[in-house]
Coordinates of C-alpha atoms in Angstrom, one line a residue:
Chain A
M1293 CA 48.6 84.3 103.2
E1294 CA 51.7 82.5 102.2
A1295 CA 51.3 83.5 98.5
L1296 CA 50.9 87.2 99.6
L1297 CA 54.0 87.0 101.7
A1298 CA 56.0 85.2 99.0
I1299 CA 55.1 87.8 96.5
S1300 CA 56.1 90.7 98.9
I1301 CA 59.5 88.9 99.7
G1302 CA 60.0 88.7 95.8
V1303 CA 59.3 92.3 95.3
L1304 CA 61.6 93.4 98.1
V1305 CA 64.4 91.2 97.0
A1306 CA 64.0 92.6 93.3
A1307 CA 64.0 96.1 94.6
A1308 CA 67.1 95.2 96.8
V1309 CA 69.0 93.8 94.0
Y1310 CA 68.2 96.7 91.6
L1311 CA 69.5 99.0 94.4
M1312 CA 72.5 97.0 95.2
L1313 CA 73.7 96.8 91.5
A1314 CA 74.2 100.6 91.8
R1315 CA 77.7 102.1 92.2
H1316 CA 76.5 104.7 94.6
V1317 CA 77.2 103.0 98.0
L1318 CA 74.3 104.6 99.8
R1319 CA 71.9 103.1 97.3
F1320 CA 73.7 99.8 98.1
I1321 CA 73.0 100.3 101.9
F1322 CA 69.3 100.9 101.0
G1323 CA 69.2 97.7 99.2
L1324 CA 70.7 95.9 102.0
V1325 CA 68.1 97.1 104.3
L1326 CA 65.2 95.9 102.0
I1327 CA 66.9 92.5 101.3
S1328 CA 67.6 91.9 105.1
N1329 CA 63.8 92.5 105.7
A1330 CA 63.1 90.1 102.9
A1331 CA 65.3 87.6 104.8
N1332 CA 63.3 88.1 107.9
L1333 CA 60.1 87.8 106.3
T1334 CA 61.4 84.4 104.6
I1335 CA 62.1 83.0 108.1
F1336 CA 58.6 84.1 109.4
T1337 CA 56.9 82.8 106.5
A1338 CA 59.0 79.3 106.3
G1339 CA 58.2 78.8 110.0
R1340 CA 54.5 78.2 109.6
L1341 CA 51.8 80.9 109.5
T1342 CA 48.6 80.7 111.5
E1343 CA 46.0 83.3 112.3
G1344 CA 44.4 84.1 115.7
M1345 CA 46.1 81.3 117.4
P1346 CA 48.7 82.7 120.1
P1347 CA 50.9 80.2 121.5
L1348 CA 49.5 80.5 124.9
I1349 CA 49.0 77.3 127.3
E1350 CA 45.6 77.1 128.8
L1351 CA 45.5 77.1 132.6
G1352 CA 45.8 73.6 134.0
Q1353 CA 47.4 72.2 130.7
V1354 CA 51.2 71.5 130.1
A1355 CA 51.3 71.9 126.3
P1356 CA 49.8 74.4 123.9
D1357 CA 46.9 73.1 121.7
P1358 CA 48.0 71.9 118.3
G1359 CA 48.1 74.5 115.5
V1360 CA 49.0 77.3 117.6
A1361 CA 51.3 80.0 116.0
N1362 CA 55.0 79.0 115.9
A1363 CA 56.9 81.3 118.5
L1364 CA 60.6 80.3 117.4
P1365 CA 60.7 82.0 114.1
Q1366 CA 59.5 85.1 115.7
A1367 CA 62.2 85.0 118.3
L1368 CA 64.8 84.2 115.3
V1369 CA 63.4 87.1 113.3
L1370 CA 63.7 89.5 116.5
T1371 CA 67.3 88.4 116.9
A1372 CA 68.1 89.0 113.3
I1373 CA 66.3 92.3 113.3
V1374 CA 68.5 93.5 116.3
I1375 CA 71.6 92.2 114.7
G1376 CA 70.7 93.7 111.3
F1377 CA 69.9 97.1 113.0
G1378 CA 73.5 97.2 114.6
L1379 CA 75.2 96.2 111.3
F1380 CA 73.3 98.8 109.3
A1381 CA 74.1 101.6 111.9
F1382 CA 77.8 100.5 111.5
A1383 CA 77.4 100.5 107.7
L1384 CA 75.8 103.9 107.5
I1385 CA 78.7 105.4 109.6
L1386 CA 81.3 103.8 107.6
M1387 CA 79.8 105.2 104.3
F1388 CA 79.6 108.5 106.0
R1389 CA 83.2 108.2 106.9
A1390 CA 84.0 107.1 103.3
Y1391 CA 82.3 110.3 102.0
T1392 CA 84.1 112.5 104.3
T1393 CA 87.7 110.9 104.0
L1394 CA 87.5 109.8 100.3
G1395 CA 85.3 112.5 99.0
T1396 CA 83.1 110.1 97.1
L1397 CA 80.2 107.6 97.3
D1398 CA 80.9 106.0 93.8
S1399 CA 82.4 102.6 94.5
D1400 CA 84.2 102.9 91.2
E1401 CA 86.0 105.8 92.4
M1402 CA 87.2 104.1 95.6
R1403 CA 90.7 103.0 94.6
I1404 CA 92.9 104.0 97.3
A1405 CA 93.4 100.5 98.5
E1406 CA 93.7 99.1 95.0
P1407 CA 95.1 101.8 92.7
R1408 CA 94.9 101.4 89.1
E1409 CA 98.1 100.4 87.3
D1410 CA 98.5 103.5 85.5
D1411 CA 98.1 105.9 88.3
A1412 CA 100.0 103.9 90.6
Chain B
M491 CA 81.3 68.5 131.3
S492 CA 79.7 71.5 129.8
W493 CA 81.9 73.8 131.8
L494 CA 84.8 72.7 129.6
L495 CA 83.0 74.1 126.6
T496 CA 81.6 77.2 128.1
I497 CA 84.8 78.5 129.8
P498 CA 86.9 78.9 126.5
L499 CA 83.7 80.7 125.0
V500 CA 83.3 83.1 128.1
L501 CA 87.0 84.0 128.7
P502 CA 87.5 86.1 125.5
F503 CA 84.5 88.1 126.3
L504 CA 85.6 88.8 130.0
T505 CA 89.0 89.6 128.6
A506 CA 87.3 91.9 126.4
V507 CA 85.5 93.8 128.8
A508 CA 88.6 94.0 131.2
A509 CA 90.7 95.3 128.4
F510 CA 88.2 98.0 127.5
L511 CA 88.0 99.3 131.0
T512 CA 91.7 99.4 131.3
R513 CA 92.4 100.7 127.9
E514 CA 93.7 104.1 129.0
S515 CA 96.6 102.4 131.1
D516 CA 99.3 100.1 130.5
W517 CA 97.0 97.3 131.8
G518 CA 94.8 97.1 128.7
R519 CA 97.4 95.3 126.6
K520 CA 98.6 93.2 129.6
V521 CA 95.1 92.2 130.3
S522 CA 94.9 91.0 126.7
V523 CA 98.0 88.9 127.0
I524 CA 97.1 87.3 130.2
G525 CA 93.5 86.7 129.0
N526 CA 94.7 84.9 125.9
V527 CA 97.3 82.8 128.2
V528 CA 94.3 81.6 130.2
F529 CA 92.4 81.1 127.2
L530 CA 95.1 78.9 125.8
G531 CA 94.9 76.9 128.9
A532 CA 91.2 76.6 128.8
A533 CA 91.4 75.4 125.1
V534 CA 94.1 72.8 125.9
L535 CA 91.8 71.6 128.9
L536 CA 89.0 71.2 126.3
F537 CA 91.2 69.6 123.7
S538 CA 92.7 67.0 126.0
H539 CA 89.5 66.0 127.3
V540 CA 88.0 65.5 123.8
Y541 CA 91.2 63.7 122.8
D542 CA 90.7 61.2 125.8
K543 CA 86.9 60.8 125.7
G544 CA 85.7 61.6 122.3
V545 CA 83.0 64.1 121.4
I546 CA 81.6 66.2 124.3
A547 CA 78.4 68.3 124.3
G548 CA 76.7 70.7 126.6
Q549 CA 73.1 72.0 126.7
M550 CA 72.9 75.7 127.6
G551 CA 70.4 76.8 130.0
G552 CA 69.7 73.1 130.8
W553 CA 67.2 72.8 127.8
P554 CA 67.8 69.5 126.5
A555 CA 68.6 69.1 122.5
P556 CA 67.3 69.8 120.0
F557 CA 65.4 72.5 121.8
G558 CA 68.0 74.3 123.6
I559 CA 71.3 75.8 122.5
T560 CA 73.9 73.0 122.2
L561 CA 77.8 73.4 122.5
V562 CA 79.6 70.6 121.0
A563 CA 83.3 69.8 120.4
D564 CA 84.5 66.9 118.5
Y565 CA 88.2 66.6 117.2
L566 CA 88.0 69.1 114.5
S567 CA 86.2 71.7 116.7
A568 CA 88.6 71.0 119.6
V569 CA 91.8 71.5 117.6
M570 CA 90.4 74.5 115.9
V571 CA 89.8 76.1 119.2
V572 CA 93.4 75.3 120.4
I573 CA 94.7 76.8 117.1
T574 CA 92.6 79.8 117.6
A575 CA 94.0 80.2 121.1
I576 CA 97.7 79.8 119.9
T577 CA 97.1 82.4 117.2
A578 CA 95.3 84.8 119.5
L579 CA 98.2 84.5 122.0
A580 CA 100.7 85.2 119.4
V581 CA 99.0 88.2 117.9
S582 CA 98.2 89.5 121.4
V583 CA 101.9 89.5 122.3
Y584 CA 102.8 91.0 118.9
A585 CA 100.2 93.8 119.3
L586 CA 102.2 94.9 122.5
S587 CA 104.7 96.7 120.2
D588 CA 102.4 96.9 116.9
I589 CA 99.4 98.8 118.2
N590 CA 99.8 102.4 119.0
T591 CA 98.1 104.0 122.1
R592 CA 95.4 105.8 120.0
K593 CA 94.4 102.4 118.5
E594 CA 94.5 101.1 122.0
Y595 CA 92.3 103.9 123.4
L596 CA 89.8 103.2 120.5
G597 CA 89.3 99.7 121.8
Y598 CA 91.6 97.6 119.9
H599 CA 92.2 95.0 122.5
A600 CA 88.6 94.8 123.4
L601 CA 87.5 94.2 119.8
F602 CA 90.3 91.7 119.2
N603 CA 89.2 89.6 122.1
I604 CA 85.5 89.7 121.1
L605 CA 86.6 88.6 117.5
I606 CA 88.6 85.6 119.2
G607 CA 85.3 84.9 121.3
G608 CA 83.1 84.9 118.0
V609 CA 85.5 82.6 116.3
T610 CA 85.6 80.2 119.3
G611 CA 81.7 80.3 119.3
A612 CA 81.5 79.4 115.7
F613 CA 83.9 76.3 116.2
I614 CA 82.0 74.8 119.0
T615 CA 78.4 75.6 118.5
G616 CA 76.0 72.8 117.6
D617 CA 73.2 75.0 116.5
L618 CA 72.6 76.6 113.2
F619 CA 71.2 80.0 114.4
N620 CA 73.5 80.3 117.0
L621 CA 76.3 79.8 114.3
Y622 CA 74.8 82.6 112.6
V623 CA 75.0 84.9 115.7
W624 CA 78.7 83.8 116.4
F625 CA 79.3 85.0 112.8
E626 CA 77.6 88.2 113.4
V627 CA 79.8 88.6 116.7
M628 CA 82.8 87.9 114.5
L629 CA 81.9 90.2 111.7
I630 CA 81.1 93.3 113.7
S631 CA 84.3 93.2 115.6
S632 CA 86.3 92.5 112.4
F633 CA 84.5 95.5 110.8
G634 CA 85.7 97.7 113.8
L635 CA 89.4 96.2 113.7
L636 CA 89.6 96.7 110.0
V637 CA 88.7 100.3 110.1
L638 CA 90.4 101.3 113.5
G639 CA 92.6 104.2 112.9
G640 CA 90.4 105.3 109.9
S641 CA 93.2 105.8 107.2
K642 CA 92.1 106.3 103.7
A643 CA 93.0 102.9 102.4
Q644 CA 91.4 101.4 105.5
I645 CA 87.9 103.0 104.8
D646 CA 88.3 102.1 101.3
G647 CA 89.1 98.5 102.1
G648 CA 86.5 98.5 104.8
V649 CA 83.5 99.6 102.5
K650 CA 84.1 96.5 100.3
Y651 CA 84.7 94.2 103.1
V652 CA 81.6 95.2 104.9
T653 CA 79.1 95.3 102.0
I654 CA 79.9 91.8 100.5
N655 CA 80.0 90.3 104.1
L656 CA 76.7 91.6 104.9
V657 CA 75.3 90.3 101.7
S658 CA 76.8 86.8 102.5
T659 CA 75.2 87.1 106.1
I660 CA 71.8 87.7 104.6
L661 CA 72.0 84.9 102.3
F662 CA 73.0 82.6 105.2
L663 CA 70.3 83.9 107.2
S664 CA 67.5 83.2 104.6
G665 CA 69.2 79.7 104.4
V666 CA 68.6 79.0 107.8
G667 CA 65.2 80.3 107.8
L668 CA 64.4 78.0 104.8
L669 CA 65.9 74.9 106.3
Y670 CA 64.0 75.5 109.5
G671 CA 60.8 75.6 107.5
M672 CA 61.6 72.4 106.0
T673 CA 62.8 70.5 109.1
G674 CA 61.4 72.3 112.0
T675 CA 64.8 72.1 113.7
L676 CA 68.0 74.2 114.0
N677 CA 70.3 71.7 116.0
L678 CA 73.0 70.6 113.7
A679 CA 72.8 66.9 115.0
D680 CA 69.0 66.8 114.6
L681 CA 69.4 68.3 111.1
A682 CA 71.7 65.5 110.4
L683 CA 68.9 63.0 111.1
T684 CA 65.9 65.0 109.6
V685 CA 67.3 66.2 106.3
P686 CA 68.0 62.7 104.8
A687 CA 64.3 62.0 105.7
L688 CA 62.9 64.8 103.8
E689 CA 60.7 64.0 100.8
N690 CA 61.9 66.9 98.5
Q691 CA 65.7 66.3 98.2
G692 CA 65.8 68.9 95.5
L693 CA 65.1 71.6 97.9
V694 CA 67.5 70.6 100.0
T695 CA 70.2 71.0 97.2
V696 CA 68.9 74.5 96.6
V697 CA 69.3 75.3 100.2
A698 CA 72.7 73.6 100.3
M699 CA 73.8 76.0 97.6
M700 CA 72.6 79.0 99.5
F701 CA 74.8 77.9 102.4
M702 CA 77.7 77.2 99.9
V703 CA 77.6 80.8 98.6
A704 CA 77.2 82.3 102.1
F705 CA 80.2 80.3 103.5
G706 CA 82.1 80.6 100.2
V707 CA 82.0 84.3 100.6
K708 CA 83.4 84.1 104.2
A709 CA 85.9 81.5 103.1
A710 CA 86.9 83.6 99.9
V711 CA 86.6 80.9 97.3
F712 CA 86.3 81.7 93.6
P713 CA 84.6 83.6 92.3
L714 CA 83.6 85.3 95.8
F715 CA 87.0 86.4 96.8
F716 CA 87.6 89.8 95.7
W717 CA 86.8 91.5 99.0
L718 CA 90.0 89.9 100.6
P719 CA 92.8 91.3 98.5
A720 CA 91.0 94.5 98.6
S721 CA 90.9 94.8 102.3
Y722 CA 93.6 92.5 104.0
H723 CA 96.5 94.8 103.3
T724 CA 95.1 97.9 104.8
P725 CA 94.7 97.4 108.8
A726 CA 97.4 97.1 111.3
F727 CA 99.7 94.0 110.9
S728 CA 98.3 92.3 114.0
V729 CA 94.8 92.8 112.7
S730 CA 95.9 91.4 109.1
A731 CA 97.6 88.4 110.7
V732 CA 94.4 87.3 112.7
F733 CA 92.3 88.0 109.9
A734 CA 94.4 86.0 107.7
G735 CA 94.7 83.1 110.1
L736 CA 91.5 82.7 111.4
L737 CA 88.6 84.6 109.6
T738 CA 88.5 82.6 106.3
K739 CA 88.9 79.4 108.0
V740 CA 85.9 79.9 109.9
G741 CA 84.2 80.0 106.6
V742 CA 86.1 76.7 105.6
Y743 CA 85.2 75.1 108.8
A744 CA 81.5 76.1 108.4
L745 CA 81.8 74.5 104.8
I746 CA 83.2 71.4 106.1
R747 CA 80.8 71.1 109.1
M748 CA 77.6 71.6 107.0
F749 CA 78.7 69.6 104.0
T750 CA 79.7 66.5 106.0
L751 CA 77.0 66.5 108.7
V752 CA 73.9 68.0 107.0
F753 CA 74.3 68.2 103.3
D754 CA 75.9 64.9 102.3
Q755 CA 72.9 63.5 100.2
D756 CA 73.5 65.0 96.9
I757 CA 77.3 64.5 96.9
G758 CA 77.3 64.0 93.1
F759 CA 76.1 67.5 92.7
T760 CA 77.3 69.7 95.7
H761 CA 80.7 68.0 96.1
T762 CA 81.4 68.3 92.2
V763 CA 80.7 72.1 92.3
L764 CA 82.9 72.3 95.3
L765 CA 85.7 70.4 93.5
W766 CA 85.5 73.0 90.5
V767 CA 85.5 75.9 93.0
A768 CA 88.5 74.5 94.7
A769 CA 90.6 74.3 91.4
L770 CA 89.6 77.6 90.4
T771 CA 90.2 79.1 93.7
M772 CA 93.7 77.5 93.7
V773 CA 94.5 78.9 90.3
T774 CA 93.1 82.4 90.5
G775 CA 94.7 83.0 93.9
V776 CA 98.2 81.9 92.9
L777 CA 97.9 83.7 89.6
G778 CA 96.7 87.0 91.5
A779 CA 99.6 86.7 93.9
A780 CA 102.1 86.5 91.0
A781 CA 100.7 89.8 89.6
Q782 CA 101.3 91.6 92.9
N783 CA 104.3 93.5 94.0
D784 CA 103.5 94.2 97.7
M785 CA 104.2 91.6 100.5
R786 CA 101.0 91.8 102.2
K787 CA 99.1 91.8 98.7
I788 CA 100.9 88.8 97.6
L789 CA 100.3 87.0 100.9
S790 CA 96.5 88.0 100.7
F791 CA 96.2 86.4 97.3
H792 CA 97.8 83.4 98.8
I793 CA 95.1 82.9 101.3
V794 CA 92.6 82.6 98.6
S795 CA 95.0 80.0 96.9
Q796 CA 95.3 78.0 100.0
I797 CA 91.7 78.1 100.8
G798 CA 91.2 76.0 97.5
Y799 CA 93.3 73.2 99.0
M800 CA 91.2 72.7 102.0
I801 CA 88.0 72.9 99.8
M802 CA 89.7 70.2 97.6
G803 CA 89.9 68.0 100.6
L804 CA 86.1 68.5 101.3
A805 CA 85.2 68.1 97.8
L806 CA 87.0 64.8 97.2
Y807 CA 85.0 63.5 100.3
T808 CA 87.3 60.5 100.9
P809 CA 88.6 59.7 104.4
L810 CA 92.1 60.5 103.3
A811 CA 91.0 63.6 101.5
L812 CA 89.3 65.0 104.8
V813 CA 92.6 64.0 106.6
G814 CA 94.2 66.4 104.3
A815 CA 91.7 69.0 104.7
V816 CA 92.0 69.0 108.5
F817 CA 95.7 69.0 108.5
Y818 CA 95.8 71.6 106.0
L819 CA 93.6 73.9 108.0
V820 CA 95.8 73.6 111.2
H821 CA 99.0 74.1 109.4
H822 CA 97.6 77.0 107.4
I823 CA 96.4 79.1 110.3
V824 CA 99.8 78.9 112.1
V825 CA 101.9 79.5 108.8
K826 CA 100.0 82.3 107.2
A827 CA 99.3 84.2 110.4
N828 CA 103.1 84.1 110.9
L829 CA 103.9 85.3 107.6
F830 CA 101.8 88.5 108.0
L831 CA 103.5 89.1 111.3
I832 CA 106.9 88.8 109.5
A833 CA 105.6 91.2 107.0
G834 CA 105.0 93.6 109.8
V835 CA 108.6 93.4 111.0
A836 CA 109.8 93.9 107.5
E837 CA 107.6 97.1 107.2
R838 CA 109.1 98.3 110.7
I839 CA 112.6 97.9 109.8
A840 CA 112.6 98.6 105.9
G841 CA 110.0 101.3 105.8
S842 CA 107.5 99.5 103.5
T843 CA 106.0 96.2 102.2
D844 CA 106.2 97.3 98.6
L845 CA 109.1 95.0 97.2
G846 CA 110.0 97.9 95.0
K847 CA 111.0 100.0 97.9
I848 CA 112.7 97.4 100.3
G849 CA 115.6 95.0 100.1
G850 CA 118.8 94.0 101.6
M851 CA 117.3 92.5 104.7
Y852 CA 119.1 89.1 104.3
K853 CA 122.4 90.9 104.7
T854 CA 121.5 93.0 107.8
A855 CA 118.8 91.0 109.3
P856 CA 119.6 87.3 108.5
F857 CA 117.6 86.1 111.6
L858 CA 114.6 87.7 110.2
G859 CA 115.4 86.0 106.9
I860 CA 115.4 82.5 108.5
L861 CA 112.2 83.3 110.3
F862 CA 110.7 84.0 107.1
L863 CA 112.0 81.0 105.2
I864 CA 110.3 78.6 107.5
P865 CA 106.7 79.6 107.1
A866 CA 107.4 80.5 103.4
F867 CA 108.8 77.2 102.4
S868 CA 106.1 75.5 104.6
L869 CA 103.5 77.3 102.6
A870 CA 105.1 76.4 99.3
G871 CA 105.1 72.8 100.5
F872 CA 108.9 72.0 100.8
P873 CA 109.8 68.8 102.6
P874 CA 110.0 68.4 105.5
L875 CA 107.8 71.3 106.6
S876 CA 104.3 71.2 107.5
G877 CA 102.8 72.3 104.3
F878 CA 104.6 69.4 102.5
W879 CA 102.8 66.8 104.5
A880 CA 99.4 68.7 104.1
K881 CA 99.9 69.0 100.3
Y882 CA 101.1 65.2 100.2
V883 CA 98.0 63.9 101.8
L884 CA 95.8 65.8 99.6
V885 CA 97.6 64.9 96.3
A886 CA 97.7 61.4 97.4
A887 CA 93.7 61.4 98.2
A888 CA 93.2 62.9 94.7
L889 CA 95.3 60.4 93.1
E890 CA 93.6 57.4 94.9
D891 CA 90.3 58.9 93.8
Q892 CA 91.6 59.0 90.2
A893 CA 90.9 62.8 90.3
W894 CA 93.8 63.6 87.9
I895 CA 93.0 67.1 87.0
I896 CA 92.6 68.3 90.5
A897 CA 95.8 66.6 91.6
G898 CA 97.6 68.3 88.8
V899 CA 96.3 71.7 89.6
A900 CA 97.4 71.2 93.3
L901 CA 101.0 70.4 92.2
L902 CA 101.2 73.2 89.7
V903 CA 99.7 75.7 92.3
G904 CA 102.4 74.4 94.6
L905 CA 105.1 75.4 92.0
L906 CA 103.7 78.7 91.5
T907 CA 103.4 79.4 95.2
I908 CA 107.3 78.8 95.3
Y909 CA 107.5 81.4 92.5
S910 CA 105.8 84.1 94.8
M911 CA 107.8 83.3 97.8
T912 CA 111.0 83.4 96.1
K913 CA 109.8 86.7 94.6
I914 CA 109.5 87.9 98.2
W915 CA 112.9 86.4 99.1
A916 CA 114.8 87.9 96.2
E917 CA 113.2 91.4 96.4
A918 CA 112.9 91.9 100.2
F919 CA 115.8 90.0 101.4
W920 CA 118.4 89.6 98.6
K921 CA 118.6 92.7 96.4
A922 CA 120.2 95.7 98.0
H923 CA 117.9 98.3 99.6
P924 CA 117.1 100.7 96.8
E925 CA 117.8 103.8 98.9
G926 CA 121.1 102.5 100.3
T927 CA 120.0 102.2 103.8
D928 CA 120.5 98.8 105.6
P929 CA 117.5 97.9 107.5
T930 CA 118.5 96.0 110.6
L931 CA 116.8 94.7 113.5
A932 CA 119.0 96.9 115.9
T933 CA 116.8 99.9 114.9
L934 CA 114.0 98.3 117.2
T935 CA 114.2 98.7 120.9
A936 CA 114.8 95.5 123.1
A937 CA 111.2 95.4 124.0
E938 CA 110.0 95.6 120.6
R939 CA 112.4 92.9 119.3
R940 CA 111.1 90.7 122.1
N941 CA 107.4 91.4 121.4
L942 CA 107.6 91.2 117.6
L943 CA 109.9 88.2 117.1
L944 CA 108.9 86.0 120.1
P945 CA 105.4 85.2 118.6
I946 CA 107.1 84.8 115.1
G947 CA 109.6 82.3 116.6
G948 CA 107.1 80.3 118.5
M949 CA 105.0 79.9 115.4
A950 CA 107.9 79.1 113.4
V951 CA 108.8 76.4 116.0
L952 CA 105.3 75.0 115.8
T953 CA 105.7 74.8 112.0
L954 CA 108.9 72.8 112.4
I955 CA 107.2 70.6 114.9
I956 CA 104.4 69.9 112.7
G957 CA 106.9 69.3 109.9
F958 CA 109.4 67.0 111.7
F959 CA 106.9 64.8 113.6
P960 CA 103.9 64.9 111.4
Q961 CA 102.7 61.4 112.5
P962 CA 100.7 62.3 115.7
F963 CA 99.2 65.1 113.8
V964 CA 98.2 63.0 110.8
S965 CA 96.7 60.3 113.1
F966 CA 94.8 63.0 114.9
A967 CA 93.4 64.3 111.7
E968 CA 92.4 60.6 110.7
T969 CA 90.2 60.4 113.7
A970 CA 88.8 63.8 113.0
S971 CA 88.1 62.8 109.5
M972 CA 86.4 59.5 110.7
Q973 CA 84.3 61.6 112.9
L974 CA 83.2 64.0 110.2
L975 CA 82.4 61.1 107.7
D976 CA 80.5 58.9 110.5
P977 CA 78.9 61.6 112.6
S978 CA 76.9 59.1 114.9
P979 CA 79.1 59.7 117.8
Y980 CA 78.6 63.3 117.5
I981 CA 74.7 63.0 116.9
E982 CA 74.3 60.5 119.9
T983 CA 76.5 62.9 122.2
V984 CA 74.2 65.8 121.4
L985 CA 70.9 64.1 121.2
G986 CA 71.5 61.1 123.8
E987 CA 71.2 57.4 122.8
A988 CA 67.4 57.5 122.5
A989 CA 67.5 59.7 119.2
Q990 CA 69.2 57.0 117.1

């Protein structure tokens, strides 16, 4: 199970890095989504994987049985997904504004804040 | 005593809500100033308590550490909260005249106070994942502030700022996940106990490097700093000032915290990397500044250069060097935020911050000239201003440690800083105004003069106080550095005596 997840994280990161190296900022954003999911899977995998052992406490006991699924990484991933979603929404809107005000999505063409020496 | 910790944390958010609800009336900006006065009071209360009693900690929701979220303030955290409050108050007064009603309607004051809340949270949290959350709070509000108004330059700078910061955030998050996987805890004090006991120290170093890169982006160190000079000169001056003063310093704080408390096993590797990074950051920052011809761009590159000094203090990792780093951190926030505020006034009265288009302000606005000279000379390290003592301690620490190269670099960069500051002085204040007009402070209304110059004057006075009476500040930094190098009081306070 760990091996499978590790490989898929690797594939996600590779695809994300490929996308993020593009000058097109929309591709960059898609890469960002992939890599943030890779990060979430990393937390999930690092926090111990179990199968069919929900972290429930039996009636009459005070602690769960040893070996149950770890609920904390799932809580962390949930938080990270929510935050990531908010940031992604902001980034998308920003790119849209960039397209409408700057007229380009090529990061090399965005030179308003730092004009080239010759056209300044 | 956990209320001492929660009040400074909750206040900025309450202020933000109130400021948002009243943003269409005059009250929005007043709420922001009042809120920040109260915030300063709460911060000073926290500080005086920590100063008397040492480290204090509070467990949120009554869950004992290391299971719940811990808030903790040692000397370093406490002084950072106070300096955050001072900067926030100064900038909120300045914003009374700097932010137009449209930006106020769009929620400037709310975003600003959320930013302050996020910065405070990052300083006093004792939990790694919670630190991530505060970074996000800070990040999303800084995104909003940066592009508020939506000019072309802002959107352009914003794209670069947002993208690189998101990448660093994801790296940070992955690091948190891996560290949790190895240790099973996220509490910083608990990590300080469990990380040295791990079998595979090589993996710890790998994770440490992930944190170094993630925080390095936030702190704008070489070679991860390019986003900073690409974006810091685009938003409103109040926004630039608070970013310049506080945001990168949160990255530096996180580096200092993690690399003294948790990642202090493989110093031979991690802190050597940091030392090279520090030297290169100082040099590239100051050379970048020398090539610029706009006040805000010069100052932006100088932030990068000054970050190098703080990292140098951490990298040398001797008691004296950490004293220098803490002292530098505090002095730098005051001075740098102030310089950006002054650039804002210069733009107001002379029409631009481009050094080619302005001039003559020494003749017509000598008072502003004096106000500029104080932080500028302090930044360059002229005795007896605050920057001199900060640099003196750091260079002394480097010489004591026989780190000749870094000591030489620090001194050389200090000289080049003087070059940039005299350039601004000569161009903006000394030479005649190119269009023949005389920029004077009289063009501002009385209210504008009060709102813009009062915070600048206040922070200049603070710079002078640190400069002329450095002893209490240095001995405070000494205790802070002692707590960083021997974190056992920190760990005991968080986890209780039993954990030791």
